[in-house]
Short mmCIF file of C-alpha atoms in Angstrom, two decimals:
data_model
loop_
_atom_site.label_atom_id
_atom_site.label_comp_id
_atom_site.label_asym_id
_atom_site.label_seq_id
_atom_site.Cartn_x
_atom_site.Cartn_y
_atom_site.Cartn_z
CA UNK S 207 116.23 92.43 81.66
CA UNK S 208 115.10 89.61 79.09
CA UNK S 209 112.16 88.32 76.71
CA UNK S 210 110.58 86.16 79.37
CA UNK S 211 110.35 88.62 82.30
CA UNK S 212 109.61 91.10 79.90
CA UNK S 213 106.76 89.18 78.67
CA UNK S 214 105.45 88.29 82.39
CA UNK S 215 105.80 92.23 82.98
CA UNK S 216 103.28 92.98 80.12
CA UNK S 217 100.59 91.73 81.96
CA UNK S 218 100.92 94.03 85.08
CA UNK S 219 102.19 96.83 82.48
CA UNK S 220 98.29 95.79 80.36
CA UNK S 221 96.33 95.72 83.83
CA UNK S 222 97.67 98.86 85.18
CA UNK S 223 99.50 97.16 88.12
CA UNK S 224 103.29 97.82 87.80
CA UNK S 225 105.51 100.18 89.76
CA UNK S 226 106.90 103.43 87.66
CA UNK S 227 110.39 101.73 87.56
CA UNK S 228 109.29 98.78 86.46
CA UNK S 229 107.34 100.30 83.77
CA UNK S 230 110.50 102.63 82.34
CA UNK S 231 111.96 99.33 82.47
CA UNK S 232 109.70 97.43 80.11
CA UNK S 233 109.49 100.43 77.82
CA UNK S 234 112.98 100.35 77.17
CA UNK S 235 113.38 96.92 76.18
CA UNK S 236 109.83 97.27 73.82
CA UNK S 237 111.89 99.72 72.76
CA UNK S 238 114.52 97.50 71.54
CA UNK S 239 112.57 93.94 71.10
CA UNK S 240 110.31 93.72 68.25
CA UNK S 241 109.13 90.23 69.27
CA UNK S 242 107.56 91.45 72.54
CA UNK S 243 106.60 94.75 71.13
CA UNK S 244 104.48 92.27 68.44
CA UNK S 245 103.05 90.26 71.63
CA UNK S 246 102.33 93.49 73.64
CA UNK S 247 100.27 94.60 70.48
CA UNK S 248 98.41 91.24 70.52
CA UNK S 249 97.61 91.43 74.49
CA UNK S 250 96.64 95.11 73.96
CA UNK S 251 94.08 94.10 71.26
CA UNK S 252 92.61 90.92 73.37
CA UNK S 253 92.01 94.13 76.36
CA UNK S 254 90.10 95.79 73.99
CA UNK S 255 88.17 93.17 72.93
CA UNK S 256 87.09 91.81 76.55
CA UNK S 257 86.26 95.16 77.73
CA UNK S 258 84.20 95.74 74.37
CA UNK S 259 82.14 92.99 75.57
CA UNK S 260 79.14 95.05 77.59
CA UNK S 261 77.01 93.05 80.41
CA UNK S 262 73.77 93.78 79.81
CA UNK S 263 72.53 95.88 82.51
CA UNK S 264 70.05 95.19 85.17
CA UNK S 265 66.92 97.24 85.49
CA UNK S 266 67.62 99.80 88.37
CA UNK S 267 64.65 98.39 90.60
CA UNK S 268 66.91 95.07 91.13
CA UNK S 269 69.77 97.22 92.63
CA UNK S 270 67.05 99.75 94.59
CA UNK S 271 66.07 96.36 96.79
CA UNK S 272 69.15 94.40 96.29
CA UNK S 273 69.98 95.56 99.85
CA UNK S 274 66.47 94.97 101.68
CA UNK S 275 66.56 91.12 100.33
CA UNK S 276 70.03 90.34 102.00
CA UNK S 277 68.93 92.22 104.77
CA UNK S 278 65.49 89.94 104.95
CA UNK S 279 67.54 86.84 104.33
CA UNK S 280 69.92 88.14 107.63
CA UNK S 281 66.82 88.10 109.74
CA UNK S 282 64.99 84.96 108.81
CA UNK S 283 68.20 82.87 108.84
CA UNK S 284 68.31 84.04 112.68
CA UNK S 285 64.53 83.52 112.89
CA UNK S 286 65.78 79.89 112.04
CA UNK S 287 67.99 79.47 114.36
CA UNK S 288 65.50 80.17 116.83
CA UNK S 289 62.72 77.85 115.53
CA UNK S 290 65.23 75.21 115.70
CA UNK S 291 66.74 75.65 119.31
CA UNK S 292 62.79 75.82 120.14
CA UNK S 293 61.83 73.06 118.34
CA UNK S 294 63.96 70.95 119.77
CA UNK S 295 63.31 72.00 123.31
CA UNK S 296 59.59 71.61 122.92
CA UNK S 297 59.95 67.74 121.07
CA UNK S 298 62.37 66.89 123.96
CA UNK S 299 60.10 67.92 126.81
CA UNK S 300 56.83 66.27 124.91
CA UNK S 301 59.08 63.01 124.99
CA UNK S 302 60.54 63.41 128.35
CA UNK S 303 57.14 63.37 129.23
CA UNK S 304 55.76 60.41 127.85
CA UNK S 305 58.31 58.06 128.76
CA UNK S 306 58.75 59.77 132.31
CA UNK S 307 58.04 56.79 134.25
CA UNK S 308 60.48 54.94 132.33
CA UNK S 309 63.47 57.76 133.22
CA UNK S 310 62.66 58.00 137.12
CA UNK S 311 62.52 54.08 137.51
CA UNK S 312 65.51 53.70 139.25
CA UNK S 313 65.24 50.12 138.23
CA UNK S 314 65.98 50.91 134.89
CA UNK S 315 69.56 50.65 134.49
CA UNK S 316 71.10 54.12 133.92
CA UNK S 317 73.16 53.07 130.73
CA UNK S 318 70.00 51.76 128.90
CA UNK S 319 68.81 55.62 130.32
CA UNK S 320 71.84 57.01 128.61
CA UNK S 321 70.95 54.90 125.41
CA UNK S 322 67.39 56.06 125.54
CA UNK S 323 67.95 59.41 125.64
CA UNK S 324 70.56 60.58 123.55
CA UNK S 325 68.85 58.00 120.81
CA UNK S 326 65.68 60.45 121.22
CA UNK S 327 67.40 63.83 121.13
CA UNK S 328 69.62 62.37 117.99
CA UNK S 329 66.40 61.69 116.46
CA UNK S 330 64.23 64.91 117.44
CA UNK S 331 67.57 66.96 115.90
CA UNK S 332 67.25 65.26 112.70
CA UNK S 333 63.73 65.39 112.32
CA UNK S 334 63.69 69.24 113.11
CA UNK S 335 67.14 69.59 110.69
CA UNK S 336 64.91 68.05 108.18
CA UNK S 337 61.58 69.81 108.61
CA UNK S 338 63.48 73.29 108.52
CA UNK S 339 65.18 71.97 105.32
CA UNK S 340 61.72 70.82 104.00
CA UNK S 341 60.20 74.41 104.27
CA UNK S 342 62.92 76.30 103.37
CA UNK S 343 63.29 74.55 100.28
CA UNK S 344 59.92 74.90 99.91
CA UNK S 345 60.45 78.45 99.97
CA UNK S 346 63.29 79.27 97.60
CA UNK S 347 62.40 76.60 95.12
CA UNK S 348 60.46 78.13 92.02
CA UNK S 349 60.72 74.24 90.45
CA UNK S 350 59.18 72.41 92.73
CA UNK S 351 55.79 72.20 90.56
CA UNK S 352 58.14 70.57 88.43
CA UNK S 353 57.11 66.68 88.36
CA UNK S 354 60.81 64.71 88.44
CA UNK M 4 73.93 109.81 97.70
CA UNK M 5 74.54 106.15 99.45
CA UNK M 6 77.98 106.53 97.27
CA UNK M 7 79.35 108.64 99.50
CA UNK M 8 78.38 106.88 102.79
CA UNK M 9 79.64 103.98 101.42
CA UNK M 10 83.43 105.71 100.74
CA UNK M 11 84.04 106.76 103.99
CA UNK M 12 83.12 103.11 105.85
CA UNK M 13 86.17 100.34 105.42
CA UNK M 14 85.34 96.89 104.94
CA UNK M 15 86.88 96.29 107.84
CA UNK M 16 85.00 98.82 109.99
CA UNK M 17 81.70 97.70 108.66
CA UNK M 18 82.95 94.17 109.47
CA UNK M 19 83.72 94.90 112.73
CA UNK M 20 80.62 96.92 113.12
CA UNK M 21 78.69 93.69 111.87
CA UNK M 22 80.63 91.53 114.68
CA UNK M 23 79.11 93.89 117.73
CA UNK M 24 75.50 92.98 116.03
CA UNK M 25 75.14 96.59 114.29
CA UNK M 26 73.51 94.36 111.06
CA UNK M 27 72.79 97.60 109.32
CA UNK M 28 76.40 98.23 108.59
CA UNK M 29 76.77 95.02 106.66
CA UNK M 30 74.83 97.80 104.20
CA UNK M 31 78.16 99.56 102.94
CA UNK M 32 79.50 95.96 102.34
CA UNK M 33 76.85 94.80 100.16
CA UNK M 34 76.51 98.23 98.17
CA UNK M 35 79.85 97.91 97.37
CA UNK M 36 80.37 94.66 96.08
CA UNK M 37 76.83 94.00 94.91
CA UNK M 38 77.49 94.65 91.32
CA UNK M 39 80.92 92.34 90.87
CA UNK M 40 78.82 89.80 92.79
CA UNK M 41 76.19 89.76 90.52
CA UNK M 42 77.65 89.95 87.14
CA UNK M 43 79.83 87.25 88.46
CA UNK M 44 76.99 84.98 89.39
CA UNK M 45 75.66 85.52 86.16
CA UNK M 46 78.51 84.50 84.25
CA UNK M 47 78.08 81.18 86.00
CA UNK M 48 74.37 81.10 85.94
CA UNK M 49 73.74 82.87 82.64
CA UNK M 50 70.59 83.87 84.15
CA UNK M 51 69.84 87.04 85.82
CA UNK M 52 67.08 85.82 88.13
CA UNK M 53 69.38 83.10 89.52
CA UNK M 54 72.50 85.64 89.64
CA UNK M 55 70.44 87.62 91.89
CA UNK M 56 69.29 84.85 94.20
CA UNK M 57 72.95 83.50 94.41
CA UNK M 58 74.51 86.32 94.82
CA UNK M 59 72.43 87.58 97.65
CA UNK M 60 72.50 84.06 99.31
CA UNK M 61 76.73 84.37 98.85
CA UNK M 62 76.43 87.97 100.84
CA UNK M 63 73.85 85.83 103.65
CA UNK M 64 76.13 82.87 103.96
CA UNK M 65 79.03 85.60 103.96
CA UNK M 66 77.42 87.41 107.00
CA UNK M 67 76.86 84.57 108.52
CA UNK M 68 80.99 83.30 108.82
CA UNK M 69 81.84 87.39 109.17
CA UNK M 70 83.78 85.36 112.25
CA UNK M 71 85.91 83.43 110.08
CA UNK M 72 86.70 86.21 107.70
CA UNK M 73 90.52 87.81 108.52
CA UNK M 74 90.29 91.64 108.03
CA UNK M 75 93.46 92.07 106.79
CA UNK M 76 92.71 90.54 103.88
CA UNK M 77 90.71 91.27 100.74
CA UNK M 78 86.77 91.02 101.55
CA UNK M 79 85.98 90.43 97.90
CA UNK M 80 88.51 87.78 97.51
CA UNK M 81 87.14 85.98 100.50
CA UNK M 82 83.57 86.66 99.26
CA UNK M 83 84.39 85.23 95.72
CA UNK M 84 84.86 81.94 97.39
CA UNK M 85 81.42 81.67 99.05
CA UNK M 86 80.13 82.75 96.16
CA UNK M 87 82.04 80.69 93.38
CA UNK M 88 81.05 77.49 96.07
CA UNK M 89 77.46 78.42 95.60
CA UNK M 90 77.25 78.86 91.59
CA UNK M 91 79.27 75.60 91.14
CA UNK M 92 76.51 73.79 93.19
CA UNK M 93 73.55 75.50 91.85
CA UNK M 94 75.45 74.85 88.34
CA UNK M 95 75.87 70.92 88.54
CA UNK M 96 72.60 70.76 91.07
CA UNK M 97 70.36 72.00 87.83
CA UNK M 98 72.28 70.17 85.12
CA UNK M 99 71.36 67.32 87.35
CA UNK M 100 67.96 68.59 86.79
CA UNK M 101 67.97 69.00 83.21
CA UNK M 102 68.87 64.98 82.98
CA UNK M 103 66.12 64.47 85.01
CA UNK M 104 63.25 66.31 83.30
CA UNK M 105 63.58 67.48 79.56
CA UNK M 106 61.24 70.34 79.89
CA UNK M 107 63.95 71.56 81.64
CA UNK M 108 66.38 71.74 79.08
CA UNK M 109 67.03 75.74 78.79
CA UNK M 110 67.53 76.49 82.63
CA UNK M 111 71.24 76.15 82.28
CA UNK M 112 73.18 76.10 79.21
CA UNK M 113 76.83 75.42 78.49
CA UNK M 114 79.64 77.32 77.91
CA UNK M 115 79.85 76.68 74.23
CA UNK M 116 76.75 78.42 73.68
CA UNK M 117 76.70 82.22 73.31
CA UNK M 118 75.24 83.79 76.50
CA UNK M 119 72.60 86.14 75.32
CA UNK M 120 71.11 86.86 78.69
CA UNK M 121 74.83 88.01 80.06
CA UNK M 122 76.58 90.12 77.22
CA UNK M 123 75.10 92.55 74.33
CA UNK M 124 75.55 90.14 71.26
CA UNK M 125 78.03 91.03 68.51
CA UNK M 126 80.07 89.15 66.52
CA UNK M 127 83.42 89.63 68.40
CA UNK M 128 81.84 88.87 71.60
CA UNK M 129 80.74 85.89 70.28
CA UNK M 130 84.42 84.61 68.74
CA UNK M 131 85.89 85.69 72.33
CA UNK M 132 82.98 83.83 74.44
CA UNK M 133 83.42 80.60 71.98
CA UNK M 134 87.65 80.96 72.46
CA UNK M 135 87.10 81.79 76.15
CA UNK M 136 84.71 78.38 76.75
CA UNK M 137 87.47 76.17 75.13
CA UNK M 138 90.48 77.20 78.07
CA UNK M 139 90.79 74.81 80.97
CA UNK M 140 88.81 76.11 83.75
CA UNK M 141 92.02 77.82 85.45
CA UNK M 142 92.99 79.64 82.69
CA UNK M 143 89.62 80.94 82.18
CA UNK M 144 88.82 81.23 86.28
CA UNK M 145 91.86 84.31 86.26
CA UNK M 146 90.86 86.18 83.09
CA UNK M 147 87.22 86.25 83.97
CA UNK M 148 88.31 87.47 87.68
CA UNK M 149 90.56 90.18 85.69
CA UNK M 150 89.14 91.01 82.98
CA UNK M 151 85.31 90.98 83.57
CA UNK M 152 85.19 91.36 87.37
CA UNK M 153 87.78 93.72 88.02
CA UNK M 154 90.02 92.37 90.72
CA UNK M 155 93.56 93.70 91.44
CA UNK M 156 96.56 91.48 91.32
CA UNK M 157 96.04 91.41 95.48
CA UNK M 158 92.59 90.32 95.20
CA UNK M 159 93.27 87.48 92.62
CA UNK M 160 95.96 86.12 94.69
CA UNK M 161 94.19 86.42 97.65
CA UNK M 162 91.46 84.14 95.99
CA UNK M 163 92.99 81.67 94.58
CA UNK M 164 95.79 81.50 97.39
CA UNK M 165 98.27 82.59 95.26
CA UNK M 166 101.38 84.09 95.77
CA UNK M 167 101.08 87.83 93.83
CA UNK M 168 104.34 87.26 92.05
CA UNK M 169 102.64 84.29 90.12
CA UNK M 170 99.37 86.12 89.00
CA UNK M 171 101.10 87.76 86.44
CA UNK M 172 102.50 84.63 84.76
CA UNK M 173 99.31 82.85 85.32
CA UNK M 174 97.86 85.78 83.01
CA UNK M 175 100.11 85.88 80.84
CA UNK M 176 99.87 81.69 79.92
CA UNK M 177 96.10 82.28 80.04
CA UNK M 178 95.76 85.09 77.70
CA UNK M 179 98.54 83.13 76.08
CA UNK M 180 96.16 80.35 75.21
CA UNK M 181 93.33 82.80 75.13
CA UNK M 182 94.94 83.94 71.78
CA UNK M 183 95.71 80.96 70.33
CA UNK M 184 91.98 79.97 70.38
CA UNK M 185 91.06 83.44 68.97
CA UNK M 186 93.68 83.18 66.28
CA UNK M 187 92.22 79.45 65.52
CA UNK M 188 88.58 80.55 65.10
CA UNK M 189 90.01 83.69 63.50
CA UNK M 190 91.68 81.87 60.97
CA UNK M 191 88.28 79.24 60.55
CA UNK M 192 86.52 82.53 59.64
#
């Protein structure tokens, strides 16, 4: 094993990711190479330093209700899907009723009917999507009262 | 008590059950990874409320995308990418908000400032944070994954989509650069 290989393996040794064979080989190299041993000491100290950086603990109550909040999001997410489908059907039906005479008139060209139909569906989908976004952002944006 | 239940159900089993519509089974996954997810989000946001919100939102989005998850791979590596994107979008959005409104200046602090809300404060930690903050993003990310978020090498390889064999060398060079920065700061003291 040369120094270059050994230095890369130092990481696996440090993080406990080497198999026993690799570990033995690396130890043999470290016994005979002061430069790699010095490097090993530096990395070991660094690892100790980073593991001494302690995260500020979160009060237990937040962990207790963590799953509930994720579950609520999942349930409400499904609710929004149904809301969107329902709103699109209702608006689409209302629109069709408003322009029923136009759509039923055989004198109007089919291309025009198709154009108006697709345009209306597009508008309705965009409207429902914007409406849903506004309602959701209002619900989750805690900075909504800040005047920008 | 919950811990013992969590150990019995693997990620794969839980995901398969969720895909069959058993939403409650997702709890096994959430309970297993919630702390790692929260602390990873905290490293991005430096604010515990935002970290909670974002980590929970990431679990929700992951649930919605479970159909795309390859259960032969690590769940947390896949989830990490969802969480990371969410956090980056959040941070970028709030950076813009800060510019728009001066009263919001403390919402998000850059990496340069020591994050009191993330770590217990001591002199050594401050120096390490300072050195970390001066690394390039790739180096910092892999060090944070390994040393602050308990990623295994396999999880890092999956999350960063790099060969397992490259994880050690990426970590070596990243830590080497971190040591260099640290020596620089220690020399300046």
